[in-house]
XYZ file of C-alpha atoms in Angstrom:
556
model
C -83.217 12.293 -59.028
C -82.637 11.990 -55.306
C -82.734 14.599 -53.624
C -82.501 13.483 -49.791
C -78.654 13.267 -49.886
C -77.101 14.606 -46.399
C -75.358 17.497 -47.872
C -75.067 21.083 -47.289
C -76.303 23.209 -49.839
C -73.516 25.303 -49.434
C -70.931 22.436 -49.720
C -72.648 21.756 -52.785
C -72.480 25.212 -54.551
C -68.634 25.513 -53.302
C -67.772 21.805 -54.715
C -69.848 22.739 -57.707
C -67.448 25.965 -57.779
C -64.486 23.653 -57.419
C -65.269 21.819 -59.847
C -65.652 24.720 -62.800
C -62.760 26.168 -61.580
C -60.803 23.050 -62.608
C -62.027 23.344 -65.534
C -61.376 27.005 -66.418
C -57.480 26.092 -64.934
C -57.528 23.082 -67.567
C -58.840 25.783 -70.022
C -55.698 27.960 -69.135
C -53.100 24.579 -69.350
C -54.419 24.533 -72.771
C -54.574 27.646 -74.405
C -51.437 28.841 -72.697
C -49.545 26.181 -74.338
C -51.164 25.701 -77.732
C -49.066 26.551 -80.915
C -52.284 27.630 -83.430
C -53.526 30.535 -83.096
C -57.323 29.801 -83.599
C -56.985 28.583 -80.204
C -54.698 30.804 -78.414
C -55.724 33.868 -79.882
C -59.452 32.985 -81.282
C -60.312 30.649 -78.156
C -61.633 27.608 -80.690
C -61.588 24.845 -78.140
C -63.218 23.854 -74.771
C -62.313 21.457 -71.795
C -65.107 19.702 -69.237
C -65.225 17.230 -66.363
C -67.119 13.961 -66.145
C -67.694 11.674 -63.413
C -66.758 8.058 -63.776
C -70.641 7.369 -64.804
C -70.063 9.807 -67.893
C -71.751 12.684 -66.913
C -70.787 15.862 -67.028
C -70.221 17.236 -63.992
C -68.521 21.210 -65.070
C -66.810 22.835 -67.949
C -65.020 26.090 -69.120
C -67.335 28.529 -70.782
C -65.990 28.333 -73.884
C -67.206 27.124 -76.973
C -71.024 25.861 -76.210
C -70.875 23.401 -79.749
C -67.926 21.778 -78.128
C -68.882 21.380 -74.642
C -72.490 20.349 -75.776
C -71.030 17.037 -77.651
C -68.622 16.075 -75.480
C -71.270 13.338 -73.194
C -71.876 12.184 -76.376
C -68.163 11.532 -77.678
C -67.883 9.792 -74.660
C -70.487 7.284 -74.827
C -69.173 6.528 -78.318
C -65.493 6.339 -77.316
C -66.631 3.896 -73.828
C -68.801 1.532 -76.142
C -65.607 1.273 -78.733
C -63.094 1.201 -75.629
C -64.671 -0.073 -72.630
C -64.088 2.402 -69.629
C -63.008 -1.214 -67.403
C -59.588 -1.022 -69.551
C -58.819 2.476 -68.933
C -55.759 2.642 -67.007
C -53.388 5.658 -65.657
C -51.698 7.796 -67.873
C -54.351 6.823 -70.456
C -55.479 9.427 -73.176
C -57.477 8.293 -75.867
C -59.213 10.095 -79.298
C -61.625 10.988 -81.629
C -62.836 13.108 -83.935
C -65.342 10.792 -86.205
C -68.516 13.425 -86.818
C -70.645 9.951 -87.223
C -69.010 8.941 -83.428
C -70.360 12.006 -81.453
C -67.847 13.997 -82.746
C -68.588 17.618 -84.400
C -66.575 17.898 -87.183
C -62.666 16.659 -88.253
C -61.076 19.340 -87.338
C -62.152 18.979 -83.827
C -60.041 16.311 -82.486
C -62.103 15.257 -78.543
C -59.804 13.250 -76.256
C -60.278 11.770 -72.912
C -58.231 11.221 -69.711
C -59.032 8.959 -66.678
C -58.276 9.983 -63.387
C -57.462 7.103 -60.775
C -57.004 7.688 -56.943
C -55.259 4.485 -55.434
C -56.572 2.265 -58.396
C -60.111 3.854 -58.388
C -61.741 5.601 -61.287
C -63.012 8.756 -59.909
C -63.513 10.753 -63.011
C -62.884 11.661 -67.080
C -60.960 15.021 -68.033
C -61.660 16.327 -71.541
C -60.593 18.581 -73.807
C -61.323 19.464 -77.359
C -60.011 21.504 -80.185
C -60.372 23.311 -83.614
C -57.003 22.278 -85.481
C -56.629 25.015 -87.864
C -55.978 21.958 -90.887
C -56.885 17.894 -90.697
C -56.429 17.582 -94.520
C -59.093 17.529 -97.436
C -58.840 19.458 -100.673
C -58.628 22.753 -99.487
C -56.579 24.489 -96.649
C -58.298 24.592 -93.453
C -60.291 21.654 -94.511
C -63.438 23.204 -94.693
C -65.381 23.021 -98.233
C -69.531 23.819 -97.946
C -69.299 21.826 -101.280
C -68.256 18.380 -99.692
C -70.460 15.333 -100.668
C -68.589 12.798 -97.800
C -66.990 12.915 -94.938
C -64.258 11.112 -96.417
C -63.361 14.376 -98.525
C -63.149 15.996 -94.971
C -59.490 15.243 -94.022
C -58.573 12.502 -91.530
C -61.108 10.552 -89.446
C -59.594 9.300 -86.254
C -62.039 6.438 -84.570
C -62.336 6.150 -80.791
C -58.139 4.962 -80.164
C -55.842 4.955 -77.138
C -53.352 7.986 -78.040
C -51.591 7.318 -75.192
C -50.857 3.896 -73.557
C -49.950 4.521 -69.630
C -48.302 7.789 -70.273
C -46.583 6.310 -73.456
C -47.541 7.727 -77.042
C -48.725 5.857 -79.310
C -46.776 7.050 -82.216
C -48.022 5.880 -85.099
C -51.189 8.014 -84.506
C -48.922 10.686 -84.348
C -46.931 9.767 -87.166
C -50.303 9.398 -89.450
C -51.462 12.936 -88.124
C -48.337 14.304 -89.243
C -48.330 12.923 -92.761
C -51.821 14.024 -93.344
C -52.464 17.696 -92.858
C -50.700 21.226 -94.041
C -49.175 22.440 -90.717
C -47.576 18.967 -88.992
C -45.756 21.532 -86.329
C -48.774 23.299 -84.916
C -51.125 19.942 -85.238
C -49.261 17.974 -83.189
C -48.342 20.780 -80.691
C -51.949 21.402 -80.609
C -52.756 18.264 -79.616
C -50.228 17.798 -76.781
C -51.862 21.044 -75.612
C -55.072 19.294 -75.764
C -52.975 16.763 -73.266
C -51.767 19.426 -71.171
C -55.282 20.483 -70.604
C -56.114 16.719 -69.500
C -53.048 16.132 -67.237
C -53.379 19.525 -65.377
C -57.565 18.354 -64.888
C -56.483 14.999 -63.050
C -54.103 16.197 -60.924
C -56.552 19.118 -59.814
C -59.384 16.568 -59.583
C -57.599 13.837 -57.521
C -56.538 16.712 -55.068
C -60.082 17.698 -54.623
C -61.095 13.722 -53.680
C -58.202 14.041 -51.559
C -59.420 16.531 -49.364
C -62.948 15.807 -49.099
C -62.880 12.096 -49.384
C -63.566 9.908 -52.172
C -67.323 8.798 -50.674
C -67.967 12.664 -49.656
C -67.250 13.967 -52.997
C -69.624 11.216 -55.133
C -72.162 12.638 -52.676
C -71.428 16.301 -53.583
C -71.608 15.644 -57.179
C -74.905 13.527 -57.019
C -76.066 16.452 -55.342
C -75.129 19.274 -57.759
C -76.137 17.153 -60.659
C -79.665 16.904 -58.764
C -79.961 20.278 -57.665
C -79.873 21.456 -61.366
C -81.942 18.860 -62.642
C -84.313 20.399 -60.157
C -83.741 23.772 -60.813
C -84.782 23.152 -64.533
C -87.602 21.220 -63.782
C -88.921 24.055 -61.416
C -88.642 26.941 -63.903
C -90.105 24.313 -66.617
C -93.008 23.944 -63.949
C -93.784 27.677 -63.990
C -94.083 28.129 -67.329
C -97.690 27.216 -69.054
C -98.270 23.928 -71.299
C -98.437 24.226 -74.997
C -97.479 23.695 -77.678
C -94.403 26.352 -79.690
C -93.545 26.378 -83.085
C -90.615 28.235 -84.811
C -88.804 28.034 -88.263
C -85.729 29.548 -89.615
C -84.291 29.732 -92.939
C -80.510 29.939 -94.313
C -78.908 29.852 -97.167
C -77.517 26.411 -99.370
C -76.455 28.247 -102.406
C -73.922 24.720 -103.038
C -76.895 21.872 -103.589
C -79.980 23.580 -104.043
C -81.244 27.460 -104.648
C -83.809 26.607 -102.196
C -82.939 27.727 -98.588
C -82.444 25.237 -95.812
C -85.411 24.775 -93.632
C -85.073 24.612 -89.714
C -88.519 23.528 -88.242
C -89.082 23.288 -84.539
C -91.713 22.348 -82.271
C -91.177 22.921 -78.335
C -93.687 21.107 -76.063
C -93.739 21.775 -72.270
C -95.705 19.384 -70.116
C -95.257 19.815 -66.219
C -91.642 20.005 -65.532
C -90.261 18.250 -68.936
C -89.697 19.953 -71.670
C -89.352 18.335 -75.424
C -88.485 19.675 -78.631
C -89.216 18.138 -82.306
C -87.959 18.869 -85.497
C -90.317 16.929 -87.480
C -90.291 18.696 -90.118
C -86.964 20.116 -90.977
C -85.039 19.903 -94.460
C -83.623 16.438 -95.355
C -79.903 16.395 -95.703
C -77.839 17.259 -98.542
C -75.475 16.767 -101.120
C -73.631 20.153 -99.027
C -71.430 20.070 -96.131
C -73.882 22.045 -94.138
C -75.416 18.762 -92.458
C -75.231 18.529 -88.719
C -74.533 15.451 -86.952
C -76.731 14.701 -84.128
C -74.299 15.030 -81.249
C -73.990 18.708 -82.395
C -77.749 18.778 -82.630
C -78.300 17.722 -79.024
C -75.636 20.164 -77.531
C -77.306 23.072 -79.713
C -80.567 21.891 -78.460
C -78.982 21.855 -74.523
C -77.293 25.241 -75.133
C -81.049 27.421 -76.231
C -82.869 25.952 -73.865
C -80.551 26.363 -71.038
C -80.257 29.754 -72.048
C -83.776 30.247 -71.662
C -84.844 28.376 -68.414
C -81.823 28.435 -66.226
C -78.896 30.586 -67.858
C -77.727 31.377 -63.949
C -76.569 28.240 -62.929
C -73.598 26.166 -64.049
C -73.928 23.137 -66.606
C -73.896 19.559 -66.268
C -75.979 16.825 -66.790
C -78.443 17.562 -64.304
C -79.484 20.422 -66.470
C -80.121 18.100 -69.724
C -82.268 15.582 -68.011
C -85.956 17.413 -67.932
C -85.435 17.553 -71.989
C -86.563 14.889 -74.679
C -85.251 15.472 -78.351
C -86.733 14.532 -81.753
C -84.558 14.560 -84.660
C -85.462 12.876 -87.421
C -82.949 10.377 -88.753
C -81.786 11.360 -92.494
C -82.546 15.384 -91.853
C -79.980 17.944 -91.853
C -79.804 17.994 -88.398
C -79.760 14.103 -88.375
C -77.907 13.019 -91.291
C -76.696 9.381 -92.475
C -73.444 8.348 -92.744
C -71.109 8.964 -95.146
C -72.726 13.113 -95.077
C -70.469 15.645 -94.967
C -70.316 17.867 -92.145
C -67.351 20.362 -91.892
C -69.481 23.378 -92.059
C -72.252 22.218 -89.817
C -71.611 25.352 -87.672
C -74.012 26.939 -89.822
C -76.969 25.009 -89.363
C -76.147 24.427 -85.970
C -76.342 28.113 -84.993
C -80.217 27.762 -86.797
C -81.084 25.364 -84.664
C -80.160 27.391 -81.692
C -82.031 30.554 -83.262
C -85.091 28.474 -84.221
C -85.468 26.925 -80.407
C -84.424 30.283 -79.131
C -87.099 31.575 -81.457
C -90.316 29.577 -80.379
C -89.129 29.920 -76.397
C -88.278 33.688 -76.610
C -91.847 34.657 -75.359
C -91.262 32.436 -72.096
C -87.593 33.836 -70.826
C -87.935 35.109 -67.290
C -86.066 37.421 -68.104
C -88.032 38.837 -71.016
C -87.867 38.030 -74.861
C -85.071 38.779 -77.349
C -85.129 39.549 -81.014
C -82.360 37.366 -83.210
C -78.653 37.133 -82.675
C -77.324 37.169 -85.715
C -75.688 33.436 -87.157
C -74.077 34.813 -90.149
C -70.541 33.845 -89.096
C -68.490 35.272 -91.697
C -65.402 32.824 -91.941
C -62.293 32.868 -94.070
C -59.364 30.267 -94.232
C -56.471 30.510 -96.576
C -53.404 28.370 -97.053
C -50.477 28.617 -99.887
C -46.717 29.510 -99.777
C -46.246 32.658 -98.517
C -43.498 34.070 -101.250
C -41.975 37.491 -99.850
C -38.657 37.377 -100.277
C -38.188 38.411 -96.689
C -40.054 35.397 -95.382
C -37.941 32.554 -97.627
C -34.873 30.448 -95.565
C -31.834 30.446 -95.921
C -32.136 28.158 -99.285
C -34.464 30.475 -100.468
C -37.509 28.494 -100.018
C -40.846 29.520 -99.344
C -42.890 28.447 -96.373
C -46.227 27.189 -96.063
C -48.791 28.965 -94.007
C -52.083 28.627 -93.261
C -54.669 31.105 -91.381
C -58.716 31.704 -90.171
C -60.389 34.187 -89.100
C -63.881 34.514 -87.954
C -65.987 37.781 -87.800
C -68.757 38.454 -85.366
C -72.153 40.339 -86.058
C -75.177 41.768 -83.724
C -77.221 40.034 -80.686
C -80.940 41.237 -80.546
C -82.927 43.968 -78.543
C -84.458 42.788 -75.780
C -86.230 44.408 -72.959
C -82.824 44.531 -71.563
C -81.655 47.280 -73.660
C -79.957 47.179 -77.222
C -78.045 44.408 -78.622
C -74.722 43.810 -77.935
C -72.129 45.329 -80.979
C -69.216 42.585 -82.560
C -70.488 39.152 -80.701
C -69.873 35.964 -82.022
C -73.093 33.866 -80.719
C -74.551 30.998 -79.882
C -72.698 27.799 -80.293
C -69.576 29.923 -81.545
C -68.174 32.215 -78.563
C -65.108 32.514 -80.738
C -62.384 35.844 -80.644
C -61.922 38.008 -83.202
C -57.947 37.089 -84.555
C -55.851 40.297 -83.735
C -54.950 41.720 -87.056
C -50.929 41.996 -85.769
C -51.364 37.905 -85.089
C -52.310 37.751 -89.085
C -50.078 39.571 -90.064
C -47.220 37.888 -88.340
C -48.451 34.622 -89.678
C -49.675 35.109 -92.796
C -49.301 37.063 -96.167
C -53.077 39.288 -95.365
C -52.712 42.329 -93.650
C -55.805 43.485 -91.995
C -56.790 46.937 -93.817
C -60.136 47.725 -92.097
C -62.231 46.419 -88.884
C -65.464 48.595 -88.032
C -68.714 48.538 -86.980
C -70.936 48.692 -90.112
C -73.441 51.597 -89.240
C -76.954 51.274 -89.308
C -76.382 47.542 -89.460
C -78.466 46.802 -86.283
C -82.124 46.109 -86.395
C -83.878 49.200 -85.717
C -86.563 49.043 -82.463
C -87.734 50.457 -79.200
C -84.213 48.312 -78.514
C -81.962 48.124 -81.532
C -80.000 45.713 -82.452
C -76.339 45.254 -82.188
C -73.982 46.655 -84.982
C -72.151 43.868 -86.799
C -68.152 43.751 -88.361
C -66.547 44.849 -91.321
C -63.386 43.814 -91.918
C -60.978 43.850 -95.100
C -57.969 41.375 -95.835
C -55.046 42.201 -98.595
C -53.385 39.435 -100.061
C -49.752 40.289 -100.267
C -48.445 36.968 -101.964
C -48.837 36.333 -105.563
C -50.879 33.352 -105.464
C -53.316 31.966 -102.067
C -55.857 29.559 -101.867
C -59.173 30.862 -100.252
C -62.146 29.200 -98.539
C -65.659 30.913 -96.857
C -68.568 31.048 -95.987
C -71.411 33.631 -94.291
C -75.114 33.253 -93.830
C -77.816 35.761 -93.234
C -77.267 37.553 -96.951
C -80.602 38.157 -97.684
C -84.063 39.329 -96.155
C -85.284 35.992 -95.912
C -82.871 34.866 -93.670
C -81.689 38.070 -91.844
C -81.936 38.215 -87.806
C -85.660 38.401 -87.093
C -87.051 41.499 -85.154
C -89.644 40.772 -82.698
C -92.707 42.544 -80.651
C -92.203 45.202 -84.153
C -88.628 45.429 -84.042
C -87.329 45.573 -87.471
C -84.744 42.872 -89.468
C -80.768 43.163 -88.537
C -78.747 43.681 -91.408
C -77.776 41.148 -93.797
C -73.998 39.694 -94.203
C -72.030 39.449 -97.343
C -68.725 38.404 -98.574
C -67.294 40.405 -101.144
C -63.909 40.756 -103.732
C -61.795 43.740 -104.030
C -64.643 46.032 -102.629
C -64.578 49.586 -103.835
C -62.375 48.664 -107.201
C -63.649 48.337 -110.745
C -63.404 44.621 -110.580
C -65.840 44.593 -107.147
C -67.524 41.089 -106.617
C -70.277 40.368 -104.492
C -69.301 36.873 -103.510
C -71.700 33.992 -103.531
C -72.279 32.703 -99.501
C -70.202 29.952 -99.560
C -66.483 30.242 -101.617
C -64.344 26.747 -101.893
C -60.821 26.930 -103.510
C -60.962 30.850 -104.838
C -57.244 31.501 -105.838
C -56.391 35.531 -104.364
C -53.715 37.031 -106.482
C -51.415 39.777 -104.614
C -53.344 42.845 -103.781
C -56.683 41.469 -104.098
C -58.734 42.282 -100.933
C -61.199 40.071 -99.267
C -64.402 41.384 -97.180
C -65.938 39.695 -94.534
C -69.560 41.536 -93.552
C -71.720 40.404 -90.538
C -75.116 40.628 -89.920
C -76.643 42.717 -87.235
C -78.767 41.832 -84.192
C -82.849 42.252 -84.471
C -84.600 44.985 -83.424
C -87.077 44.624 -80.313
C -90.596 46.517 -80.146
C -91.959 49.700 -82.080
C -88.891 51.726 -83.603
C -91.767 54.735 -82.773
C -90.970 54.331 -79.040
C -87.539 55.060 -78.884
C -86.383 57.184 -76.305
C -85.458 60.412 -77.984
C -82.416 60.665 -76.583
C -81.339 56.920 -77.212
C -81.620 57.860 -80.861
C -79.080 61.181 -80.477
C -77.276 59.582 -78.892
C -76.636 56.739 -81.984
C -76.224 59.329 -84.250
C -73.788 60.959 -82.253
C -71.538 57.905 -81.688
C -72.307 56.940 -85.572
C -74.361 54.053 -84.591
C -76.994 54.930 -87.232
């Protein structure tokens, strides 16, 4: 850290400014011209700037679990592809979990940007393609032993040479998942995103000068690294512990342990998870580049959530992760529904460092994330060509719960948290796309943690099948007491989540947490339930009129 650079501390914060708001335009490029819509309607991807070093220097406040992994997905792609052989017009890819990628389905590429031969920075964007292959549609199966059975890996690879595709990657990508169309206009999306990120960048080095701007950046990367290390500094030395439990209900009965340890000493912070479940025969293991980002999201959130991100912010923080845990696993593990245990992680740190936020403590967020993906032939007559075929579809959705009392106030209502950030899908878009038709979305009353602050009311929402036959996959956590959103200061539990067939009808199933490969026949209905936010201090001292007033709007 130096921190004697001749800049204005105003130039800094507007370059700084500059910088994210390249990155929110890249975010536009992309989502604007993206053909799934998990991404243009759900918001399942992210895009960030990196200076020629590899740091990250700003990103689009999207999804954290994205942005989080993306220094590391570089570091990985520059030691397979040296950065020296980079040229113009470059993009290059990845999506190999074991390569500082998250999971298949999020494909991470890269784009240099040259001023008059001269590296000056990386553009990045990833994500979430809707299908990369695998046994199931949407790829996702929580019953997974390998990677390999989690559709396509792509290693570190030049996707395009000098502005030229390289078409056999293409070609492959197109012969190995269910929607080729969307896929591949997905990914030149992802392009889109890069492209419209160099030109803005090389137009800001243009103006300010290529020597001025390194200055500005060194500068905003040490001004954060000090701005951590400061509130770090203010905040007493110990030693805080926190665990968290979820559900495995695919390799063992036995919940997954999260164990954390958070030590602050002077202005450094470091966090163990000695301690924590080994990994498993499940596809709820979480590679360790999406175990550092979780780890860079919760603490952020709890020193310095005011300032912008990049790399300055990660430097006052040391990481333990044992190698062959769940949040650490060996190679060949599978990992496409590490979302799960990464939003633990997040609620375990979150957990042990609630009692130090400046801004006061907060009970549990929920992490239940109730997903569903489906894929089949959709077989209305009305949607068949003109030869009277069928066509394939294939559709997610992803339904948010409750974020925890606080001193603040109550919890937020219908959030997805943490790592996730994701939209709702608008029941029209899955409807237009796909044989379901949305039949209910609602706050589940009472769902929220009751407290002095309760917490937020999670989703309800029903799906119809409409087609004869459709191949289902999901998954929720947070279905029982054990593993519900904690309460804290005396707040009580959130409610739990739940996935469940054909509510309401004589052949009602209460669906086990994680579902691989159930076939829907027409007129079944799926629910997706999520878990509500904790409840903060004594429910005893709520205001009177706070509590009329829930009843009133049917809160409670």
């Amino acid at each position: 850290m130096n921190m004697k650079r001749n800049v204005d501390a105003i130039a800094r914060d507007v370059f700084q400014s500059q910088l994210v708001g390249i990155a929110e335009e890249m975010s536009m490029s992309l989502r604007r011209a993206a053909f799934s819509s998990i991404i243009w309607d759900m918001y399942d991807y992210a895009c960030g700037l990196f200076d020629p070093e590899g740091r990250m220097i700003a990103q689009a406040e999207t999804i954290p679990a994205q942005l989080g992994i993306m220094s590391t997905a570089l570091s990985h792609v520059s030691a397979a592809i040296p950065r020296s052989t980079w040229r113009p017009g470059d993009v290059l890819v990845c999506n190999d979990p074991f390569r500082g990628c998250t999971h298949t389905m999020d494909i991470v590429l890269f784009s240099p940007v040259f001023l008059e031969d001269q590296l000056i920075g990386i553009t990045s964007t990833i994500a979430h393609h809707v299908d990369i292959g695998g046994k199931v549609p949407c790829t996702e199966a929580a019953d997974n032993i390998e990677v390999f059975a989690e559709g396509l890996i792509i290693p570190p690879l030049k996707l395009l040479f000098e502005g030229k595709p390289n078409s056999p990657i293409f070609d492959i990508l197109a012969a190995n998942v269910r929607d080729p169309h969307s896929c591949l206009g997905d990914l030149r999306a992802q392009i889109a995103g890069c492209r419209t990120g160099e030109r803005r960048l090389a137009d800001l080095y243009l103006t300010h000068g290529v020597g001025k701007a390194r200055d500005l950046t060194e500068a905003a990367l040490d001004y954060a690294e000090t701005y951590m290390r400061r509130t770090i500094s203010s905040m007493p030395d110990g030693r805080r512990e926190a665990e968290v439990l979820i559900e495995d209900d695919v390799a063992s009965a036995e919940p997954i342990r999260i164990k954390v340890a958070v030590d602050i000493e002077g202005d450094s912070l470091t966090v163990d998870f000695t301690g924590t479940s080994e990994q498993r025969d499940n596809a709820l293991n979480c590679p360790i580049a999406s175990t550092i980002s979780m780890v860079h999201y919760a603490t952020k959130c709890i020193v310095a959530p005011e300032i912008a991100q990049n790399d300055g912010c990660n430097r006052p923080i040391t990481i333990i992760v044992p190698e062959g845990s769940i949040l650490n696993p060996r190679r060949p593990a599978a990992v496409s529904v590490r979302h799960l245990t990464q939003q633990a992680l997040a609620d375990a740190v979150l957990k042990a460092l609630a009692p130090l936020a400046p801004s006061g403590p907060s009970a549990a967020c929920h992490t239940s994330f109730p997903t569903m993906g489906a894929g089949g032939f959709d077989e209305r007559p009305a949607k068949r060509d003109s030869n009277g075929a069928s066509p394939y579809y294939i559709i997610s959705d992803i339904v948010g719960g409750g974020m925890g009392g606080s001193l603040q106030g109550d919890g937020m209502d219908a959030i997805d948290s943490h790592g996730g950030n994701c939209a709702l899908l608008s029941g029209e878009v899955m409807e237009t796309l796909s044989p379901f038709r949305v039949t209910r979305t609602e706050l589940i009353r009472g769902s929220g943690g009751r407290g002095k602050y309760r917490g937020g009311l999670a989703i309800r929402r029903d799906y119809m099948c409409l087609t004869p036959r459709a191949i289902l996959g999901g998954y929720v956590q947070q279905t029982r007491q054990e593993t519900a959103p904690w309460g804290l200061s005396g707040g009580d539990a959130g409610g739990t989540a739940a996935m469940v067939l054909n509510p309401g009808k004589a052949n009602e199933k209460r669906l086990s947490s994680k579902v691989i490969g159930l076939v829907l026949k027409e007129g079944d209905v799926l629910r997706l339930e999520g878990a509500g936010g904790g409840g903060f201090g004594d429910p005893g001292e709520r205001d009177p009129a706070a509590i009329e007033r829930d009843k009133r709007e049917g809160y409670v």
